[in-house]
Amino acid sequence: MNKPQTQDNRQWWLGFFDFAFEGTAVVATRLEQVHLSIADETFDVLARVPITNTVSEPVRELHHGISRLSYRTVASAARLLNRVGQHAR
Amino acid sequence: MVSSHRIPAKWQEQTSAIVSGFLGEWLHQRQNPMAFSMDLRFQDEVLDIANPSFDAARPTLVVLVHGLTELETVFDYPERPGENYATELAVQLDATPLSLRYNSGRSISSNGAAFDQLLAELVAHWPVPVERLILIGHSMGGLVTRSACYQASRQPSPSPWLCKLESCVYIGSPHEGSWLARAAHKSADVLGKAPRDYVRAIADFLNVRSPGIHDLTEGNIHPDHEALQQPPLVEGVRHYAVAGLLASQSSHPVSRLFGDALVQESSATGSRQTEWKLTATAVFPRIDHIRLSHHPLVYRQLKEWLV
């Protein structure tokens, strides 16, 4: 007699959610670093221009703060959803 | 026998195969259900290796081994699902056609070791005494086959299936590595040294490569590969190599650079392995890497060699 199929559909979807949520969390974390790194190029230029250098630092901090909050919210939400999914497994 | 649960659809299995190719070891470590465990199949059904009783059991076995990110269905002729080199050869040889499914993202040596064990169990439990074993690997599948043979031959008492092994066929297998895997490896090295974080992010992306893909850089089939380079072919077995070409001639620049799109002819035929004694090689112009796994001309060649 041959074996039953080792994978059922529900298990597959739970595995897919694990992959998708963990992937989202990892990508959001790396994207945050890339976003801030690219933004720093612009802010570094603005910091050297006499007219903009006085405001560039506060704007950089505001921009970086909002960006970090956004990306980390996405990463945390994805990890939280993944934990819920793992309980279901 | 099929479980009462609804089984995943083909597209889900194909998704698992692709994701496993890139992240197979990660899925395996996380015990993610998307990761395949290694099994042997007969007509879409998983064999219970410990008790594989069915009417189709014959003393000759023809086993197909797929490549990276593939399923066993890669061998099916496009117009004839379920028919492939093994089913056609099985008719000629009065054999049982089987196919292997495995997590292609794991290292080739891990899959080779698991395949060695699986074949040992299969031969031990097969309903009739196995007289002849033929292994046909496409792409990475050829390297997994070679790895299983090599590891089986190195054990203090060689695996019993090895003395039943008659022929190994390597179809588009990168014995000396794939140009694409080497290009990804070198690009990741260069970009990883860039001073800018956003450039290094591209290197990070390229580095999301499974151990299986890393092994394709140089065609590594054994954990000691750095010391060993390419291990010898198992003796007493007929070894055949098949290569494809994108262009009509080997000397064409496109063929020289890209071979069958992924594997160059020199790598598929192990041209630098001076100690290898291949029984025969065949080169198929205008047949690309994927089509090598289900092309009538390739079957005609296999039939000539094996029947």
Short mmCIF file of C-alpha atoms in Angstrom, two decimals:
data_model
loop_
_atom_site.label_atom_id
_atom_site.label_comp_id
_atom_site.label_asym_id
_atom_site.label_seq_id
_atom_site.Cartn_x
_atom_site.Cartn_y
_atom_site.Cartn_z
CA MET A 1 0.00 0.00 0.00
CA ASN A 2 1.25 3.45 -0.74
CA LYS A 3 1.57 6.20 1.79
CA PRO A 4 -0.99 8.94 2.37
CA GLN A 5 0.02 12.34 0.97
CA THR A 6 2.40 13.91 3.48
CA GLN A 7 1.01 17.42 3.08
CA ASP A 8 -2.56 18.57 3.38
CA ASN A 9 -3.97 21.81 2.11
CA ARG A 10 -4.42 23.50 5.49
CA GLN A 11 -0.84 22.76 6.50
CA TRP A 12 0.36 24.15 3.18
CA TRP A 13 -1.43 27.46 3.74
CA LEU A 14 -0.09 27.72 7.28
CA GLY A 15 3.39 27.15 5.86
CA PHE A 16 2.77 29.76 3.19
CA PHE A 17 1.67 32.33 5.80
CA ASP A 18 4.80 31.59 7.84
CA PHE A 19 6.91 32.22 4.74
CA ALA A 20 4.95 35.35 3.72
CA PHE A 21 4.83 36.99 7.17
CA GLU A 22 8.43 36.22 8.10
CA GLY A 23 9.48 37.37 4.62
CA THR A 24 7.53 40.63 5.05
CA ALA A 25 9.19 41.26 8.43
CA VAL A 26 12.71 40.63 7.07
CA VAL A 27 12.11 42.72 3.92
CA ALA A 28 10.59 45.61 5.93
CA THR A 29 13.62 45.66 8.24
CA ARG A 30 16.10 45.68 5.34
CA LEU A 31 14.01 48.20 3.40
CA GLU A 32 14.13 50.57 6.37
CA GLN A 33 17.95 50.52 6.26
CA VAL A 34 17.99 51.05 2.49
CA HIS A 35 15.43 53.89 2.65
CA LEU A 36 17.34 55.72 5.39
CA SER A 37 20.65 55.17 3.60
CA ILE A 38 19.30 56.68 0.34
CA ALA A 39 17.63 59.55 2.23
CA ASP A 40 20.92 60.32 4.01
CA GLU A 41 22.54 61.00 0.64
CA THR A 42 20.04 63.85 0.06
CA PHE A 43 20.13 65.15 3.62
CA ASP A 44 23.95 65.18 3.51
CA VAL A 45 23.79 67.43 0.44
CA LEU A 46 21.17 69.70 2.06
CA ALA A 47 23.34 69.97 5.17
CA ARG A 48 26.15 71.44 3.05
CA VAL A 49 23.95 74.07 1.36
CA PRO A 50 23.94 77.32 3.40
CA ILE A 51 20.22 78.06 2.91
CA THR A 52 18.99 74.59 3.93
CA ASN A 53 21.60 73.49 6.47
CA THR A 54 19.74 74.99 9.42
CA VAL A 55 16.60 72.94 8.80
CA SER A 56 18.08 69.82 7.24
CA GLU A 57 18.94 68.12 10.54
CA PRO A 58 15.49 68.53 12.19
CA VAL A 59 13.82 67.41 8.94
CA ARG A 60 16.18 64.41 8.71
CA GLU A 61 15.27 63.37 12.25
CA LEU A 62 11.55 63.80 11.59
CA HIS A 63 11.82 61.84 8.30
CA HIS A 64 13.87 59.06 9.87
CA GLY A 65 11.54 58.86 12.86
CA ILE A 66 8.41 58.51 10.72
CA SER A 67 10.15 56.00 8.42
CA ARG A 68 11.38 53.84 11.32
CA LEU A 69 7.93 53.89 12.91
CA SER A 70 6.28 52.84 9.63
CA TYR A 71 8.66 50.02 8.74
CA ARG A 72 8.85 48.68 12.28
CA THR A 73 5.06 48.70 12.58
CA VAL A 74 4.82 46.60 9.42
CA ALA A 75 7.57 44.21 10.61
CA SER A 76 6.04 43.85 14.09
CA ALA A 77 2.54 43.28 12.71
CA ALA A 78 3.86 40.61 10.35
CA ARG A 79 5.73 38.83 13.18
CA LEU A 80 2.65 39.03 15.40
CA LEU A 81 0.44 37.52 12.70
CA ASN A 82 3.04 34.81 12.14
CA ARG A 83 2.99 33.91 15.84
CA VAL A 84 -0.78 33.58 15.66
CA GLY A 85 -0.36 31.32 12.62
CA GLN A 86 2.25 29.18 14.40
CA HIS A 87 -0.19 28.55 17.25
CA ALA A 88 -2.63 27.26 14.66
CA ARG A 89 0.04 24.81 13.43
CA MET B 1 -3.68 5.71 -0.88
CA VAL B 2 -4.63 9.35 -0.61
CA SER B 3 -5.41 11.11 2.68
CA SER B 4 -8.91 12.34 3.46
CA HIS B 5 -7.60 15.91 3.70
CA ARG B 6 -7.71 17.97 0.56
CA ILE B 7 -4.23 17.79 -0.94
CA PRO B 8 -2.51 20.94 -2.25
CA ALA B 9 -3.20 21.82 -5.87
CA LYS B 10 -0.46 21.57 -8.51
CA TRP B 11 0.15 25.33 -8.42
CA GLN B 12 0.72 25.10 -4.68
CA GLU B 13 3.21 22.26 -5.15
CA GLN B 14 4.94 24.26 -7.88
CA THR B 15 5.10 27.27 -5.53
CA SER B 16 6.62 25.06 -2.83
CA ALA B 17 9.19 23.75 -5.33
CA ILE B 18 10.24 27.27 -6.37
CA VAL B 19 10.37 28.66 -2.82
CA SER B 20 12.22 25.53 -1.66
CA GLY B 21 14.82 26.02 -4.39
CA PHE B 22 15.75 29.40 -2.97
CA LEU B 23 14.96 28.98 0.72
CA GLY B 24 14.79 25.22 1.17
CA GLU B 25 17.21 24.96 4.07
CA TRP B 26 15.47 27.83 5.89
CA LEU B 27 12.06 26.16 5.40
CA HIS B 28 13.54 22.85 6.58
CA GLN B 29 15.00 24.43 9.74
CA ARG B 30 11.66 26.11 10.51
CA GLN B 31 9.81 22.83 9.87
CA ASN B 32 7.68 24.80 7.44
CA PRO B 33 5.10 22.53 5.73
CA MET B 34 6.03 24.05 2.36
CA ALA B 35 9.35 22.18 2.50
CA PHE B 36 9.22 18.81 0.78
CA SER B 37 10.48 15.75 2.51
CA MET B 38 12.27 13.33 0.18
CA ASP B 39 10.03 10.65 -1.26
CA LEU B 40 9.72 8.31 -4.23
CA ARG B 41 6.59 8.37 -6.35
CA PHE B 42 4.84 6.05 -8.70
CA GLN B 43 2.23 7.69 -10.92
CA ASP B 44 1.72 10.68 -8.60
CA GLU B 45 1.41 8.54 -5.47
CA VAL B 46 3.98 8.55 -2.71
CA LEU B 47 5.52 5.12 -2.14
CA ASP B 48 5.50 3.70 1.35
CA ILE B 49 9.12 2.56 1.18
CA ALA B 50 8.70 0.07 4.03
CA ASN B 51 5.76 -1.60 2.30
CA PRO B 52 5.65 -0.69 -1.39
CA SER B 53 3.32 -3.48 -2.48
CA PHE B 54 1.60 -3.00 -5.79
CA ASP B 55 1.09 -4.91 -9.00
CA ALA B 56 3.48 -2.79 -11.05
CA ALA B 57 6.57 -3.97 -9.14
CA ARG B 58 9.19 -5.21 -11.62
CA PRO B 59 12.83 -6.30 -11.08
CA THR B 60 14.07 -3.28 -13.06
CA LEU B 61 13.61 0.24 -11.71
CA VAL B 62 13.98 3.49 -13.64
CA VAL B 63 14.16 6.49 -11.32
CA LEU B 64 13.88 10.13 -12.46
CA VAL B 65 15.50 12.85 -10.35
CA HIS B 66 14.42 16.45 -11.00
CA GLY B 67 16.53 19.59 -10.63
CA LEU B 68 16.50 22.88 -8.71
CA THR B 69 13.04 24.44 -8.13
CA GLU B 70 11.48 21.64 -10.17
CA LEU B 71 8.97 18.87 -9.55
CA GLU B 72 9.00 15.41 -11.10
CA THR B 73 6.43 16.75 -13.60
CA VAL B 74 9.26 18.60 -15.41
CA PHE B 75 9.92 15.27 -17.13
CA ASP B 76 6.37 14.98 -18.50
CA TYR B 77 5.96 15.57 -22.22
CA PRO B 78 4.01 18.84 -22.63
CA GLU B 79 1.19 17.22 -24.62
CA ARG B 80 1.11 14.00 -22.60
CA PRO B 81 0.93 14.54 -18.82
CA GLY B 82 2.12 11.51 -16.85
CA GLU B 83 4.29 10.25 -19.71
CA ASN B 84 8.02 10.75 -19.50
CA TYR B 85 11.39 9.10 -20.20
CA ALA B 86 10.89 6.63 -17.33
CA THR B 87 7.40 5.49 -18.38
CA GLU B 88 8.58 5.04 -21.99
CA LEU B 89 11.74 3.19 -20.99
CA ALA B 90 9.71 1.09 -18.54
CA VAL B 91 7.67 -0.29 -21.43
CA GLN B 92 10.84 -1.20 -23.34
CA LEU B 93 12.65 -2.67 -20.33
CA ASP B 94 9.67 -4.18 -18.49
CA ALA B 95 10.57 -1.88 -15.60
CA THR B 96 8.77 0.14 -12.93
CA PRO B 97 9.06 3.91 -13.50
CA LEU B 98 9.58 5.93 -10.33
CA SER B 99 10.40 9.56 -9.63
CA LEU B 100 12.09 11.26 -6.72
CA ARG B 101 10.79 14.42 -5.10
CA TYR B 102 13.05 16.37 -2.73
CA ASN B 103 13.76 19.78 -1.26
CA SER B 104 16.16 21.15 -3.88
CA GLY B 105 17.29 24.06 -1.68
CA ARG B 106 19.12 21.77 0.72
CA SER B 107 22.76 21.00 0.02
CA ILE B 108 23.42 18.46 -2.72
CA SER B 109 25.39 16.30 -0.28
CA SER B 110 22.44 16.23 2.20
CA ASN B 111 20.06 15.24 -0.57
CA GLY B 112 22.60 12.73 -1.89
CA ALA B 113 22.91 11.10 1.54
CA ALA B 114 19.11 10.95 1.93
CA PHE B 115 18.75 9.50 -1.59
CA ASP B 116 21.37 6.84 -0.79
CA GLN B 117 19.35 5.81 2.30
CA LEU B 118 16.06 5.87 0.41
CA LEU B 119 17.43 3.64 -2.36
CA ALA B 120 18.84 1.22 0.22
CA GLU B 121 15.38 0.94 1.84
CA LEU B 122 13.67 0.67 -1.53
CA VAL B 123 15.87 -2.20 -2.70
CA ALA B 124 15.51 -3.94 0.68
CA HIS B 125 11.69 -3.74 0.67
CA TRP B 126 10.84 -3.96 -3.02
CA PRO B 127 8.21 -6.71 -3.52
CA VAL B 128 10.39 -8.57 -6.05
CA PRO B 129 14.21 -8.84 -5.98
CA VAL B 130 15.70 -5.81 -7.72
CA GLU B 131 17.97 -6.85 -10.57
CA ARG B 132 18.67 -3.58 -12.30
CA LEU B 133 18.55 0.08 -11.32
CA ILE B 134 18.73 3.02 -13.73
CA LEU B 135 18.98 6.59 -12.43
CA ILE B 136 18.22 9.57 -14.69
CA GLY B 137 18.93 13.03 -13.26
CA HIS B 138 18.12 16.37 -14.83
CA SER B 139 20.29 19.37 -13.91
CA MET B 140 20.86 19.35 -10.12
CA GLY B 141 19.20 15.91 -10.11
CA GLY B 142 22.30 14.52 -11.86
CA LEU B 143 24.51 15.91 -9.11
CA VAL B 144 22.23 14.49 -6.39
CA THR B 145 22.50 11.13 -8.19
CA ARG B 146 26.30 11.35 -8.33
CA SER B 147 26.40 12.39 -4.67
CA ALA B 148 24.24 9.42 -3.62
CA CYS B 149 26.47 7.02 -5.60
CA TYR B 150 29.66 8.53 -4.22
CA GLN B 151 28.45 8.49 -0.61
CA ALA B 152 27.12 4.94 -0.99
CA SER B 153 30.50 3.78 -2.34
CA ARG B 154 32.45 5.39 0.52
CA GLN B 155 30.67 3.58 3.32
CA PRO B 156 32.61 0.78 5.07
CA SER B 157 30.21 -1.71 3.52
CA PRO B 158 28.88 -0.17 0.30
CA SER B 159 25.10 0.23 0.08
CA PRO B 160 23.46 -2.89 -1.38
CA TRP B 161 21.65 -0.89 -4.07
CA LEU B 162 24.98 0.07 -5.61
CA CYS B 163 25.60 -3.44 -6.96
CA LYS B 164 22.18 -3.29 -8.68
CA LEU B 165 22.97 0.05 -10.30
CA GLU B 166 23.48 -0.41 -14.02
CA SER B 167 23.38 3.10 -15.50
CA CYS B 168 23.36 6.76 -14.50
CA VAL B 169 22.28 9.42 -16.98
CA TYR B 170 23.11 13.06 -16.30
CA ILE B 171 20.95 15.41 -18.38
CA GLY B 172 22.20 19.01 -18.42
CA SER B 173 23.91 18.52 -15.08
CA PRO B 174 26.45 21.20 -14.10
CA HIS B 175 29.28 18.88 -13.00
CA GLU B 176 31.69 21.81 -13.05
CA GLY B 177 29.19 24.47 -12.00
CA SER B 178 26.69 26.75 -13.70
CA TRP B 179 27.73 30.08 -15.19
CA LEU B 180 24.61 31.72 -13.69
CA ALA B 181 25.36 30.50 -10.16
CA ARG B 182 28.98 31.69 -10.55
CA ALA B 183 27.80 35.11 -11.82
CA ALA B 184 25.44 35.51 -8.83
CA HIS B 185 28.24 34.46 -6.46
CA LYS B 186 30.75 36.95 -7.92
CA SER B 187 28.19 39.79 -8.11
CA ALA B 188 27.25 39.28 -4.46
CA ASP B 189 30.94 39.36 -3.50
CA VAL B 190 31.60 42.63 -5.36
CA LEU B 191 28.38 44.40 -4.29
CA GLY B 192 28.82 43.25 -0.68
CA LYS B 193 32.02 45.29 -0.46
CA ALA B 194 30.35 48.54 -1.64
CA PRO B 195 30.46 51.46 0.81
CA ARG B 196 26.78 52.32 0.39
CA ASP B 197 24.16 50.38 2.34
CA TYR B 198 21.62 50.47 -0.48
CA VAL B 199 24.13 48.82 -2.83
CA ARG B 200 24.97 46.17 -0.20
CA ALA B 201 21.20 45.46 -0.04
CA ILE B 202 21.43 44.07 -3.60
CA ALA B 203 24.25 41.78 -2.42
CA ASP B 204 22.04 40.72 0.51
CA PHE B 205 19.28 39.88 -1.96
CA LEU B 206 21.68 37.84 -4.10
CA ASN B 207 22.95 36.11 -0.99
CA VAL B 208 19.47 34.79 -0.23
CA ARG B 209 20.58 31.62 -1.96
CA SER B 210 20.05 28.18 -0.58
CA PRO B 211 22.93 25.76 0.06
CA GLY B 212 21.68 23.90 -3.02
CA ILE B 213 22.24 26.96 -5.23
CA HIS B 214 25.63 27.59 -3.59
CA ASP B 215 26.61 24.02 -4.51
CA LEU B 216 25.79 24.73 -8.15
CA THR B 217 28.53 27.37 -8.25
CA GLU B 218 31.21 24.67 -8.60
CA GLY B 219 29.08 21.52 -8.80
CA ASN B 220 29.84 20.44 -5.25
CA ILE B 221 28.43 17.03 -4.38
CA HIS B 222 30.30 16.30 -1.16
CA PRO B 223 30.91 18.22 2.10
CA ASP B 224 34.69 17.87 1.59
CA HIS B 225 34.43 19.38 -1.87
CA GLU B 226 37.22 21.91 -1.35
CA ALA B 227 39.71 19.16 -0.65
CA LEU B 228 38.30 16.69 -3.11
CA GLN B 229 37.27 18.82 -6.10
CA GLN B 230 35.20 16.52 -8.31
CA PRO B 231 35.00 13.02 -6.83
CA PRO B 232 35.44 10.07 -9.20
CA LEU B 233 32.51 8.38 -10.88
CA VAL B 234 31.42 5.13 -9.28
CA GLU B 235 33.10 2.17 -10.98
CA GLY B 236 31.22 -0.72 -12.58
CA VAL B 237 28.37 1.54 -13.66
CA ARG B 238 27.68 3.05 -17.08
CA HIS B 239 27.66 6.85 -16.96
CA TYR B 240 26.08 8.92 -19.73
CA ALA B 241 26.05 12.72 -20.09
CA VAL B 242 23.62 14.80 -22.13
CA ALA B 243 24.17 18.48 -22.96
CA GLY B 244 21.96 21.01 -24.70
CA LEU B 245 22.86 24.09 -26.71
CA LEU B 246 20.92 27.28 -27.38
CA ALA B 247 22.50 27.65 -30.83
CA SER B 248 23.01 25.18 -33.65
CA GLN B 249 26.73 24.55 -33.00
CA SER B 250 29.04 24.15 -30.01
CA SER B 251 31.39 26.75 -31.47
CA HIS B 252 28.68 29.44 -31.69
CA PRO B 253 29.43 32.28 -29.21
CA VAL B 254 25.95 31.93 -27.62
CA SER B 255 26.55 28.22 -27.01
CA ARG B 256 30.04 28.86 -25.68
CA LEU B 257 28.80 31.51 -23.23
CA PHE B 258 25.48 30.11 -22.12
CA GLY B 259 25.40 26.44 -23.19
CA ASP B 260 21.79 25.29 -22.83
CA ALA B 261 20.93 28.67 -21.14
CA LEU B 262 22.08 27.59 -17.68
CA VAL B 263 24.76 24.93 -18.12
CA GLN B 264 27.65 25.05 -20.57
CA GLU B 265 28.50 21.97 -22.62
CA SER B 266 31.91 21.59 -20.96
CA SER B 267 30.29 21.48 -17.53
CA ALA B 268 27.51 19.09 -18.58
CA THR B 269 30.08 16.65 -19.99
CA GLY B 270 32.67 17.15 -17.22
CA SER B 271 35.32 18.03 -19.78
CA ARG B 272 37.95 18.96 -17.17
CA GLN B 273 37.56 15.68 -15.28
CA THR B 274 40.41 13.79 -16.88
CA GLU B 275 39.91 10.71 -14.70
CA TRP B 276 36.24 10.31 -15.49
CA LYS B 277 35.32 7.57 -17.92
CA LEU B 278 31.92 8.42 -19.35
CA THR B 279 30.38 5.62 -21.38
CA ALA B 280 28.96 8.11 -23.90
CA THR B 281 27.96 11.73 -24.26
CA ALA B 282 25.42 13.41 -26.52
CA VAL B 283 24.97 17.07 -27.40
CA PHE B 284 21.66 18.43 -28.63
CA PRO B 285 21.76 21.73 -30.53
CA ARG B 286 18.79 24.07 -30.16
CA ILE B 287 17.43 22.26 -27.10
CA ASP B 288 17.49 24.41 -23.98
CA HIS B 289 17.97 23.37 -20.38
CA ILE B 290 14.34 22.71 -19.48
CA ARG B 291 13.39 21.04 -22.77
CA LEU B 292 16.25 18.55 -22.29
CA SER B 293 14.08 16.93 -19.61
CA HIS B 294 11.21 16.08 -21.97
CA HIS B 295 12.37 16.05 -25.57
CA PRO B 296 11.72 13.19 -28.04
CA LEU B 297 15.26 13.40 -29.44
CA VAL B 298 16.73 12.99 -25.96
CA TYR B 299 14.44 10.02 -25.35
CA ARG B 300 15.59 8.45 -28.62
CA GLN B 301 19.18 8.74 -27.38
CA LEU B 302 18.31 7.29 -23.96
CA LYS B 303 16.57 4.39 -25.65
CA GLU B 304 19.64 3.74 -27.78
CA TRP B 305 21.89 3.73 -24.71
CA LEU B 306 19.70 1.91 -22.20
CA VAL B 307 17.52 -0.54 -24.09
#
